[in-house]
Amino acid sequence: MSDSDQAFMARALELARKGLYSTHPNPRVGCVIVRDGNVVGEGWHAKAGEPHAEVHALRQAGDKARGATAYVTLEPCSHHGRTPPCADALVAAGVARVVAAMQDPNPQVAGRGLLRLMNAGISVQSGVLEAEARALNAGFVKRMEHGLPLVRVKLAMSLDGRTAMASGESQWITGPAARAAVQRLRARSSVVLSGADTVLADAARLTVRPDELGLGAELTALAQARPPLRVLIDGRLRVPLSAPFFQAGPALVATCAAATSRNRYVDDGHELLAMPGSNGHVDLRKLLLDLAGRGANEVLVEAGPKLAGAFARLGLVDEYQLFVAPKFLGSSARPLLDLPLARMAEAKPLRIVDMRAVGDDWRIIAVPDSTA
Ligand SMILES: [Zn+2]
C-alpha cells in the first residue's frame, strides 16, 4: 500500500463520516475515484434507500472513471438490495482498480463483492486504513459479526464520581458543550435507551434537539430525518402514558409485565414489547438481540445507576462515555453505577481510549479491558 493510497482512503473516510447521523441501519461509507493522481469523483452514503457512495462518486466522475482507481471504505456490495450492486456499477464504468478499507463484515457477503470485481479483471486490494474503517462502523460490524448492537453507556458525574443528590435531583450536572456532545451521541445512535427510574425522576424525553447538535444545515436535516428509536425499559409498566417521554413521540416499551395494557400503548402510537424477565427486570441481552434484529447498530444507554450497573454486570457494555463536571456532589450523593463489589479482585478493569475537555467539563471514553 502506498502513501497516496492511504491519503485517498483517508479522504474517503472523511466523506463516510458525513453519514454519521443518518445511514443506520446501513453503514457509513465514502468513495473517492482517482485518475492520474487527481480526484475525479467523490461520494458518500446519506441514508438507507438512497444511492450508495460508489454510485454518487461514479456519477460525478462520468467518463473519467474509465481506467481510474476507486477507493471505498467498505467492500462494494454484490447483492441486489434496495439499490443495484455497486460492484456491477464499478465494472460497467470501466474502473481499473478498487481499493477497499475492509471487507463487508456480513459473513454471508464477505469477499463476494471483491471477488466479483476480480472476476471482471479489476485489480483489487483490501485492508487500507482498515482499523479506522472498522471503528467508524463499530456498531454495524458488531451486529453483522455477533448479532448484537454496540452498547455505549453515557454517564455524567461529578469529580467525586457522583451522579445525583440523594434526593434524586440530577439535572444539569454538566455544561452546554457536554450537553451538545450528548445530543450528537443520541443523533448517531440507532436506539436511545433508558429505564423507568430515569424517565420518571428526570421527566426525560431522550429526544434529539436539532438546534443543539452544533452541525451544519445539511447534516442536521439528515439527522432529523432519521431520529433514533427511543426505548424505555419498564419491567412493571410504571411510566404513565401522560409522561413527557411518551408525549415526545412514538417509543418502544420493553416490559416483562403481563401485557394486558398493550392496546393503550398502541392507541397512543407506541409499541409494547413483551420480553422475558424476572422480578420485574427485563432480560437485557434478549432485548439487545431484538434491537439488533430491528437493524440497531449503536445503542446509547442513558440511565441511572441501577440500569447502567445491570448492563455493566452482565458484560454487555462496549464503551463508556463519562462526562465529568468540575464539582463535588458529596458523600451522600448517588454513585455512578449500582455495582456492589466487595474485593479489589472483583474490580472491573477499563482502558481509557480518549480523554478531552468539553467546555468546562471533561469527557472520558473507556472500554472494558478484556486483557487485564
Ligand atoms: Zn453498494
CSV table of C-alpha atoms and ligand atoms in Angstrom, one decimal:
chain,number,residue,atom,x,y,z
A,1,MET,CA,0.0,0.0,0.0
A,2,SER,CA,1.4,3.4,-0.9
A,3,ASP,CA,1.2,6.7,0.8
A,4,SER,CA,-1.2,8.0,-1.8
A,5,ASP,CA,-3.5,5.0,-1.3
A,6,GLN,CA,-3.7,5.9,2.4
A,7,ALA,CA,-4.3,9.6,1.7
A,8,PHE,CA,-7.1,8.9,-0.7
A,9,MET,CA,-8.6,6.4,1.7
A,10,ALA,CA,-8.4,9.0,4.5
A,11,ARG,CA,-10.4,11.3,2.2
A,12,ALA,CA,-13.0,8.5,1.6
A,13,LEU,CA,-13.3,8.0,5.4
A,14,GLU,CA,-13.8,11.8,5.8
A,15,LEU,CA,-16.7,11.6,3.3
A,16,ALA,CA,-18.1,8.5,5.0
A,17,ARG,CA,-18.2,10.4,8.4
A,18,LYS,CA,-20.8,12.8,6.9
A,19,GLY,CA,-23.2,9.8,7.2
A,20,LEU,CA,-22.5,9.5,10.9
A,21,TYR,CA,-26.0,10.7,11.9
A,22,SER,CA,-28.2,9.3,9.1
A,23,THR,CA,-27.2,6.0,7.5
A,24,HIS,CA,-28.4,3.5,10.1
A,25,PRO,CA,-29.2,0.7,9.7
A,26,ASN,CA,-26.7,0.9,6.9
A,27,PRO,CA,-23.0,1.5,7.4
A,28,ARG,CA,-21.3,4.9,6.8
A,29,VAL,CA,-19.5,4.6,3.5
A,30,GLY,CA,-17.4,7.0,1.5
A,31,CYS,CA,-15.8,6.7,-2.0
A,32,VAL,CA,-13.2,8.6,-3.9
A,33,ILE,CA,-12.4,8.0,-7.6
A,34,VAL,CA,-8.9,8.9,-8.7
A,35,ARG,CA,-7.4,9.1,-12.2
A,36,ASP,CA,-3.8,10.0,-12.9
A,37,GLY,CA,-3.4,11.2,-9.3
A,38,ASN,CA,-6.4,13.5,-9.5
A,39,VAL,CA,-9.7,13.1,-7.7
A,40,VAL,CA,-12.4,12.9,-10.4
A,41,GLY,CA,-15.4,11.8,-8.2
A,42,GLU,CA,-16.4,11.8,-4.6
A,43,GLY,CA,-19.5,10.3,-2.9
A,44,TRP,CA,-20.9,9.2,0.5
A,45,HIS,CA,-23.9,7.3,1.6
A,46,ALA,CA,-26.5,9.6,3.2
A,47,LYS,CA,-29.3,7.3,4.2
A,48,ALA,CA,-30.9,3.9,3.6
A,49,GLY,CA,-32.8,3.6,0.4
A,50,GLU,CA,-30.7,6.3,-1.3
A,51,PRO,CA,-27.7,5.6,-3.6
A,52,HIS,CA,-24.6,4.1,-2.2
A,53,ALA,CA,-21.3,6.1,-2.0
A,54,GLU,CA,-19.9,4.5,-5.1
A,55,VAL,CA,-22.9,5.5,-7.2
A,56,HIS,CA,-22.6,9.2,-6.2
A,57,ALA,CA,-18.8,9.1,-7.0
A,58,LEU,CA,-19.2,7.3,-10.3
A,59,ARG,CA,-21.9,9.9,-11.4
A,60,GLN,CA,-19.5,12.7,-10.6
A,61,ALA,CA,-16.6,11.1,-12.4
A,62,GLY,CA,-18.6,10.2,-15.5
A,63,ASP,CA,-16.3,9.1,-18.4
A,64,LYS,CA,-13.2,9.9,-16.2
A,65,ALA,CA,-13.9,6.7,-14.2
A,66,ARG,CA,-12.6,4.6,-17.1
A,67,GLY,CA,-9.2,3.3,-16.1
A,68,ALA,CA,-9.4,5.0,-12.7
A,69,THR,CA,-8.9,3.7,-9.1
A,70,ALA,CA,-11.9,3.7,-6.8
A,71,TYR,CA,-11.2,4.0,-3.0
A,72,VAL,CA,-14.1,2.7,-0.9
A,73,THR,CA,-14.3,2.5,2.9
A,74,LEU,CA,-16.3,-0.8,2.7
A,75,GLU,CA,-16.2,-3.6,0.2
A,76,PRO,CA,-18.6,-2.7,-2.6
A,77,CYS,CA,-21.9,-4.6,-2.4
A,78,SER,CA,-22.6,-7.5,-4.7
A,79,HIS,CA,-26.3,-8.2,-3.9
A,80,HIS,CA,-29.5,-6.6,-5.1
A,81,GLY,CA,-30.8,-4.6,-2.1
A,82,ARG,CA,-32.9,-1.5,-2.4
A,83,THR,CA,-30.3,-0.3,-5.0
A,84,PRO,CA,-28.4,-2.4,-7.7
A,85,PRO,CA,-25.0,-3.8,-6.7
A,86,CYS,CA,-22.2,-1.3,-6.7
A,87,ALA,CA,-19.7,-4.0,-7.8
A,88,ASP,CA,-21.6,-4.1,-11.1
A,89,ALA,CA,-21.6,-0.3,-11.4
A,90,LEU,CA,-17.8,-0.2,-10.9
A,91,VAL,CA,-17.3,-2.8,-13.6
A,92,ALA,CA,-19.7,-1.1,-16.0
A,93,ALA,CA,-17.8,2.2,-15.5
A,94,GLY,CA,-14.5,0.6,-16.5
A,95,VAL,CA,-12.7,1.2,-13.3
A,96,ALA,CA,-9.2,-0.4,-13.4
A,97,ARG,CA,-8.5,-0.8,-9.7
A,98,VAL,CA,-10.6,-0.9,-6.5
A,99,VAL,CA,-9.1,-0.3,-3.0
A,100,ALA,CA,-11.3,-1.2,-0.1
A,101,ALA,CA,-10.6,-0.4,3.5
A,102,MET,CA,-12.3,-3.5,4.8
A,103,GLN,CA,-14.4,-6.5,3.7
A,104,ASP,CA,-18.1,-6.5,4.3
A,105,PRO,CA,-18.4,-7.9,7.8
A,106,ASN,CA,-21.6,-9.8,7.0
A,107,PRO,CA,-20.3,-13.4,6.9
A,108,GLN,CA,-22.8,-14.2,4.1
A,109,VAL,CA,-21.4,-11.4,1.9
A,110,ALA,CA,-17.8,-11.0,2.9
A,111,GLY,CA,-15.5,-11.2,-0.1
A,112,ARG,CA,-18.2,-11.7,-2.7
A,113,GLY,CA,-18.1,-8.1,-3.9
A,114,LEU,CA,-14.4,-8.1,-4.2
A,115,LEU,CA,-14.5,-11.5,-6.0
A,116,ARG,CA,-17.0,-10.1,-8.5
A,117,LEU,CA,-14.6,-7.2,-9.3
A,118,MET,CA,-11.6,-9.6,-9.6
A,119,ASN,CA,-13.6,-11.9,-12.0
A,120,ALA,CA,-14.2,-8.8,-14.2
A,121,GLY,CA,-10.4,-8.3,-14.4
A,122,ILE,CA,-10.2,-5.4,-12.0
A,123,SER,CA,-7.2,-5.2,-9.7
A,124,VAL,CA,-8.4,-5.4,-6.1
A,125,GLN,CA,-6.9,-4.6,-2.7
A,126,SER,CA,-8.4,-4.6,0.7
A,127,GLY,CA,-7.2,-3.5,4.2
A,128,VAL,CA,-6.1,0.1,3.6
A,129,LEU,CA,-6.9,2.0,6.9
A,130,GLU,CA,-8.9,-0.9,8.0
A,131,ALA,CA,-8.8,-0.1,11.7
A,132,GLU,CA,-10.2,3.4,11.1
A,133,ALA,CA,-12.9,2.0,8.8
A,134,ARG,CA,-14.0,-0.6,11.4
A,135,ALA,CA,-14.0,2.0,14.2
A,136,LEU,CA,-16.3,4.2,12.1
A,137,ASN,CA,-18.9,1.4,11.8
A,138,ALA,CA,-18.1,-0.5,15.0
A,139,GLY,CA,-21.9,-0.9,15.7
A,140,PHE,CA,-22.6,-2.2,12.2
A,141,VAL,CA,-19.6,-4.5,12.4
A,142,LYS,CA,-20.7,-5.9,15.8
A,143,ARG,CA,-24.2,-6.5,14.6
A,144,MET,CA,-23.0,-8.3,11.5
A,145,GLU,CA,-20.4,-10.4,13.3
A,146,HIS,CA,-22.2,-11.1,16.6
A,147,GLY,CA,-25.9,-10.3,16.1
A,148,LEU,CA,-25.8,-7.7,18.8
A,149,PRO,CA,-25.6,-3.9,18.6
A,150,LEU,CA,-22.7,-1.9,20.1
A,151,VAL,CA,-23.7,-0.7,23.5
A,152,ARG,CA,-22.5,2.7,24.6
A,153,VAL,CA,-23.3,3.9,28.1
A,154,LYS,CA,-23.3,7.7,28.7
A,155,LEU,CA,-22.9,8.8,32.3
A,156,ALA,CA,-22.5,12.3,33.7
A,157,MET,CA,-20.7,12.6,37.1
A,158,SER,CA,-19.1,15.0,39.4
A,159,LEU,CA,-15.3,14.9,40.0
A,160,ASP,CA,-16.1,12.7,43.1
A,161,GLY,CA,-17.9,10.2,40.9
A,162,ARG,CA,-21.4,11.1,41.9
A,163,THR,CA,-24.4,11.4,39.6
A,164,ALA,CA,-27.3,12.8,41.6
A,165,MET,CA,-28.1,14.1,45.0
A,166,ALA,CA,-29.6,11.5,47.5
A,167,SER,CA,-33.0,13.0,46.7
A,168,GLY,CA,-32.5,12.1,43.0
A,169,GLU,CA,-32.1,15.7,41.9
A,170,SER,CA,-29.6,15.3,39.0
A,171,GLN,CA,-30.2,17.6,36.1
A,172,TRP,CA,-27.6,19.9,34.6
A,173,ILE,CA,-24.5,18.5,36.3
A,174,THR,CA,-22.6,19.3,33.1
A,175,GLY,CA,-22.4,22.4,30.9
A,176,PRO,CA,-23.8,23.3,27.5
A,177,ALA,CA,-20.8,21.9,25.5
A,178,ALA,CA,-21.2,18.5,27.2
A,179,ARG,CA,-24.9,18.5,26.6
A,180,ALA,CA,-24.3,19.2,22.9
A,181,ALA,CA,-21.9,16.3,22.8
A,182,VAL,CA,-24.6,14.1,24.3
A,183,GLN,CA,-27.1,15.3,21.7
A,184,ARG,CA,-24.7,14.2,18.9
A,185,LEU,CA,-24.3,10.8,20.7
A,186,ARG,CA,-28.0,10.4,20.6
A,187,ALA,CA,-28.2,11.5,16.9
A,188,ARG,CA,-25.7,9.0,15.8
A,189,SER,CA,-27.4,6.1,17.6
A,190,SER,CA,-30.0,3.8,16.2
A,191,VAL,CA,-31.5,3.5,19.7
A,192,VAL,CA,-31.5,5.7,22.8
A,193,LEU,CA,-32.5,3.6,25.8
A,194,SER,CA,-33.4,4.4,29.3
A,195,GLY,CA,-35.2,3.0,32.3
A,196,ALA,CA,-38.3,3.8,34.2
A,197,ASP,CA,-36.4,5.4,37.2
A,198,THR,CA,-34.7,8.0,35.0
A,199,VAL,CA,-37.8,8.8,32.9
A,200,LEU,CA,-39.9,9.2,36.0
A,201,ALA,CA,-37.3,11.2,38.1
A,202,ASP,CA,-36.0,13.5,35.4
A,203,ALA,CA,-39.1,13.7,33.1
A,204,ALA,CA,-36.6,12.6,30.4
A,205,ARG,CA,-37.7,12.7,26.8
A,206,LEU,CA,-34.5,11.4,25.3
A,207,THR,CA,-35.2,13.2,22.0
A,208,VAL,CA,-32.6,14.8,19.7
A,209,ARG,CA,-32.9,18.6,19.7
A,210,PRO,CA,-31.6,19.7,16.3
A,211,ASP,CA,-30.7,23.2,17.3
A,212,GLU,CA,-28.3,21.8,20.0
A,213,LEU,CA,-26.4,19.4,17.7
A,214,GLY,CA,-24.0,22.1,16.5
A,215,LEU,CA,-23.9,20.6,13.0
A,216,GLY,CA,-24.3,22.3,9.6
A,217,ALA,CA,-27.7,22.6,7.9
A,218,GLU,CA,-27.2,19.6,5.7
A,219,LEU,CA,-26.2,17.1,8.4
A,220,THR,CA,-28.8,18.5,10.8
A,221,ALA,CA,-31.5,17.9,8.3
A,222,LEU,CA,-30.3,14.3,7.7
A,223,ALA,CA,-30.2,13.7,11.4
A,224,GLN,CA,-33.7,15.0,11.8
A,225,ALA,CA,-35.0,12.7,9.0
A,226,ARG,CA,-33.6,9.7,10.8
A,227,PRO,CA,-34.1,10.1,14.6
A,228,PRO,CA,-33.1,7.3,16.9
A,229,LEU,CA,-35.7,4.9,18.2
A,230,ARG,CA,-36.4,5.8,21.9
A,231,VAL,CA,-36.7,2.6,24.0
A,232,LEU,CA,-37.9,2.6,27.6
A,233,ILE,CA,-37.2,-0.5,29.8
A,234,ASP,CA,-40.2,-0.5,32.1
A,235,GLY,CA,-40.4,-4.0,33.7
A,236,ARG,CA,-43.5,-3.1,35.7
A,237,LEU,CA,-45.1,-0.5,33.4
A,238,ARG,CA,-44.7,2.3,35.9
A,239,VAL,CA,-44.3,5.2,33.5
A,240,PRO,CA,-47.7,6.7,32.6
A,241,LEU,CA,-48.6,7.4,29.0
A,242,SER,CA,-49.0,11.1,30.1
A,243,ALA,CA,-45.3,11.3,30.9
A,244,PRO,CA,-43.2,13.7,28.7
A,245,PHE,CA,-41.3,10.7,27.3
A,246,PHE,CA,-44.5,9.4,25.6
A,247,GLN,CA,-45.7,12.8,24.7
A,248,ALA,CA,-42.5,13.5,22.8
A,249,GLY,CA,-43.3,10.9,20.0
A,250,PRO,CA,-43.6,7.2,19.3
A,251,ALA,CA,-41.5,4.9,21.5
A,252,LEU,CA,-40.8,1.3,22.2
A,253,VAL,CA,-41.5,0.0,25.7
A,254,ALA,CA,-39.8,-3.3,26.7
A,255,THR,CA,-41.6,-5.0,29.7
A,256,CYS,CA,-41.9,-8.3,31.4
A,257,ALA,CA,-45.2,-7.3,32.9
A,258,ALA,CA,-48.3,-9.2,31.7
A,259,ALA,CA,-49.1,-7.2,28.5
A,260,THR,CA,-52.7,-6.7,29.2
A,261,SER,CA,-52.4,-3.0,28.5
A,262,ARG,CA,-50.8,-3.4,25.1
A,263,ASN,CA,-53.7,-1.6,23.3
A,264,ARG,CA,-53.4,1.5,25.4
A,265,TYR,CA,-49.8,1.9,24.2
A,266,VAL,CA,-50.6,1.1,20.6
A,267,ASP,CA,-53.5,3.5,20.6
A,268,ASP,CA,-51.1,6.2,21.5
A,269,GLY,CA,-48.7,5.3,18.7
A,270,HIS,CA,-46.2,3.3,20.8
A,271,GLU,CA,-45.1,-0.3,20.7
A,272,LEU,CA,-45.1,-2.6,23.7
A,273,LEU,CA,-42.6,-5.4,23.5
A,274,ALA,CA,-43.1,-8.3,25.9
A,275,MET,CA,-39.7,-9.7,27.0
A,276,PRO,CA,-38.7,-12.5,29.3
A,277,GLY,CA,-37.5,-11.3,32.7
A,278,SER,CA,-37.6,-12.0,36.4
A,279,ASN,CA,-38.6,-9.9,39.4
A,280,GLY,CA,-39.7,-7.1,37.1
A,281,HIS,CA,-36.3,-7.0,35.4
A,282,VAL,CA,-36.3,-7.3,31.6
A,283,ASP,CA,-33.7,-9.7,30.1
A,284,LEU,CA,-31.3,-7.1,28.7
A,285,ARG,CA,-29.4,-9.5,26.5
A,286,LYS,CA,-32.6,-10.7,24.8
A,287,LEU,CA,-33.7,-7.1,24.4
A,288,LEU,CA,-30.4,-6.2,22.6
A,289,LEU,CA,-30.9,-9.3,20.3
A,290,ASP,CA,-34.3,-8.0,19.5
A,291,LEU,CA,-33.0,-4.5,18.8
A,292,ALA,CA,-30.3,-5.9,16.5
A,293,GLY,CA,-33.0,-7.8,14.7
A,294,ARG,CA,-34.6,-4.4,14.0
A,295,GLY,CA,-31.3,-3.1,12.5
A,296,ALA,CA,-29.9,-1.3,15.5
A,297,ASN,CA,-26.2,-0.7,15.1
A,298,GLU,CA,-25.4,1.6,18.1
A,299,VAL,CA,-27.5,1.7,21.3
A,300,LEU,CA,-27.0,4.6,23.6
A,301,VAL,CA,-27.9,3.8,27.2
A,302,GLU,CA,-28.8,6.9,29.2
A,303,ALA,CA,-29.9,5.5,32.5
A,304,GLY,CA,-29.5,5.7,36.2
A,305,PRO,CA,-27.0,3.7,38.3
A,306,LYS,CA,-29.3,0.6,38.6
A,307,LEU,CA,-29.9,0.0,34.9
A,308,ALA,CA,-26.4,1.2,33.8
A,309,GLY,CA,-25.0,-1.1,36.5
A,310,ALA,CA,-27.1,-4.0,35.3
A,311,PHE,CA,-25.6,-3.6,31.7
A,312,ALA,CA,-22.1,-3.4,33.2
A,313,ARG,CA,-22.6,-6.5,35.5
A,314,LEU,CA,-23.8,-8.6,32.5
A,315,GLY,CA,-20.8,-7.6,30.5
A,316,LEU,CA,-23.0,-6.0,27.8
A,317,VAL,CA,-21.2,-2.6,27.6
A,318,ASP,CA,-18.8,-1.9,24.8
A,319,GLU,CA,-18.0,1.7,25.6
A,320,TYR,CA,-18.5,4.2,28.4
A,321,GLN,CA,-18.7,7.9,27.8
A,322,LEU,CA,-18.2,9.6,31.1
A,323,PHE,CA,-18.8,13.3,31.3
A,324,VAL,CA,-17.1,14.7,34.3
A,325,ALA,CA,-18.1,18.0,35.8
A,326,PRO,CA,-15.6,20.0,37.9
A,327,LYS,CA,-17.6,19.9,41.1
A,328,PHE,CA,-18.1,17.7,44.2
A,329,LEU,CA,-21.6,16.4,44.9
A,330,GLY,CA,-20.6,15.0,48.3
A,331,SER,CA,-20.6,11.7,50.0
A,332,SER,CA,-24.4,11.3,50.4
A,333,ALA,CA,-24.9,11.7,46.6
A,334,ARG,CA,-25.6,8.7,44.4
A,335,PRO,CA,-22.8,6.6,42.8
A,336,LEU,CA,-22.1,6.3,39.1
A,337,LEU,CA,-23.1,2.6,38.9
A,338,ASP,CA,-25.0,0.3,41.2
A,339,LEU,CA,-22.2,-2.2,41.1
A,340,PRO,CA,-21.7,-3.7,44.6
A,341,LEU,CA,-18.2,-5.2,44.6
A,342,ALA,CA,-16.6,-6.4,47.8
A,343,ARG,CA,-13.0,-7.2,47.0
A,344,MET,CA,-10.3,-5.5,44.9
A,345,ALA,CA,-10.1,-8.6,42.8
A,346,GLU,CA,-13.6,-8.0,41.6
A,347,ALA,CA,-12.8,-4.5,40.3
A,348,LYS,CA,-13.8,-4.0,36.6
A,349,PRO,CA,-10.7,-3.1,34.6
A,350,LEU,CA,-11.1,-0.4,31.9
A,351,ARG,CA,-8.9,1.1,29.3
A,352,ILE,CA,-9.2,4.8,28.6
A,353,VAL,CA,-9.1,5.4,24.9
A,354,ASP,CA,-9.8,9.1,24.8
A,355,MET,CA,-9.9,12.0,27.3
A,356,ARG,CA,-10.5,15.6,26.4
A,357,ALA,CA,-12.0,18.9,27.6
A,358,VAL,CA,-15.6,19.6,26.5
A,359,GLY,CA,-16.3,23.2,27.5
A,360,ASP,CA,-15.7,23.3,31.3
A,361,ASP,CA,-16.2,19.6,31.6
A,362,TRP,CA,-14.1,16.6,30.6
A,363,ARG,CA,-15.1,13.6,28.6
A,364,ILE,CA,-13.5,10.2,29.2
A,365,ILE,CA,-14.1,7.3,26.7
A,366,ALA,CA,-13.3,4.0,28.3
A,367,VAL,CA,-13.8,0.4,27.2
A,368,PRO,CA,-13.8,-2.8,29.3
A,369,ASP,CA,-10.3,-4.2,29.3
A,370,SER,CA,-10.6,-7.9,28.5
A,371,THR,CA,-6.8,-8.3,28.6
A,372,ALA,CA,-6.4,-7.3,32.2
B,1,ZN,ZN,-23.4,-0.6,-2.8
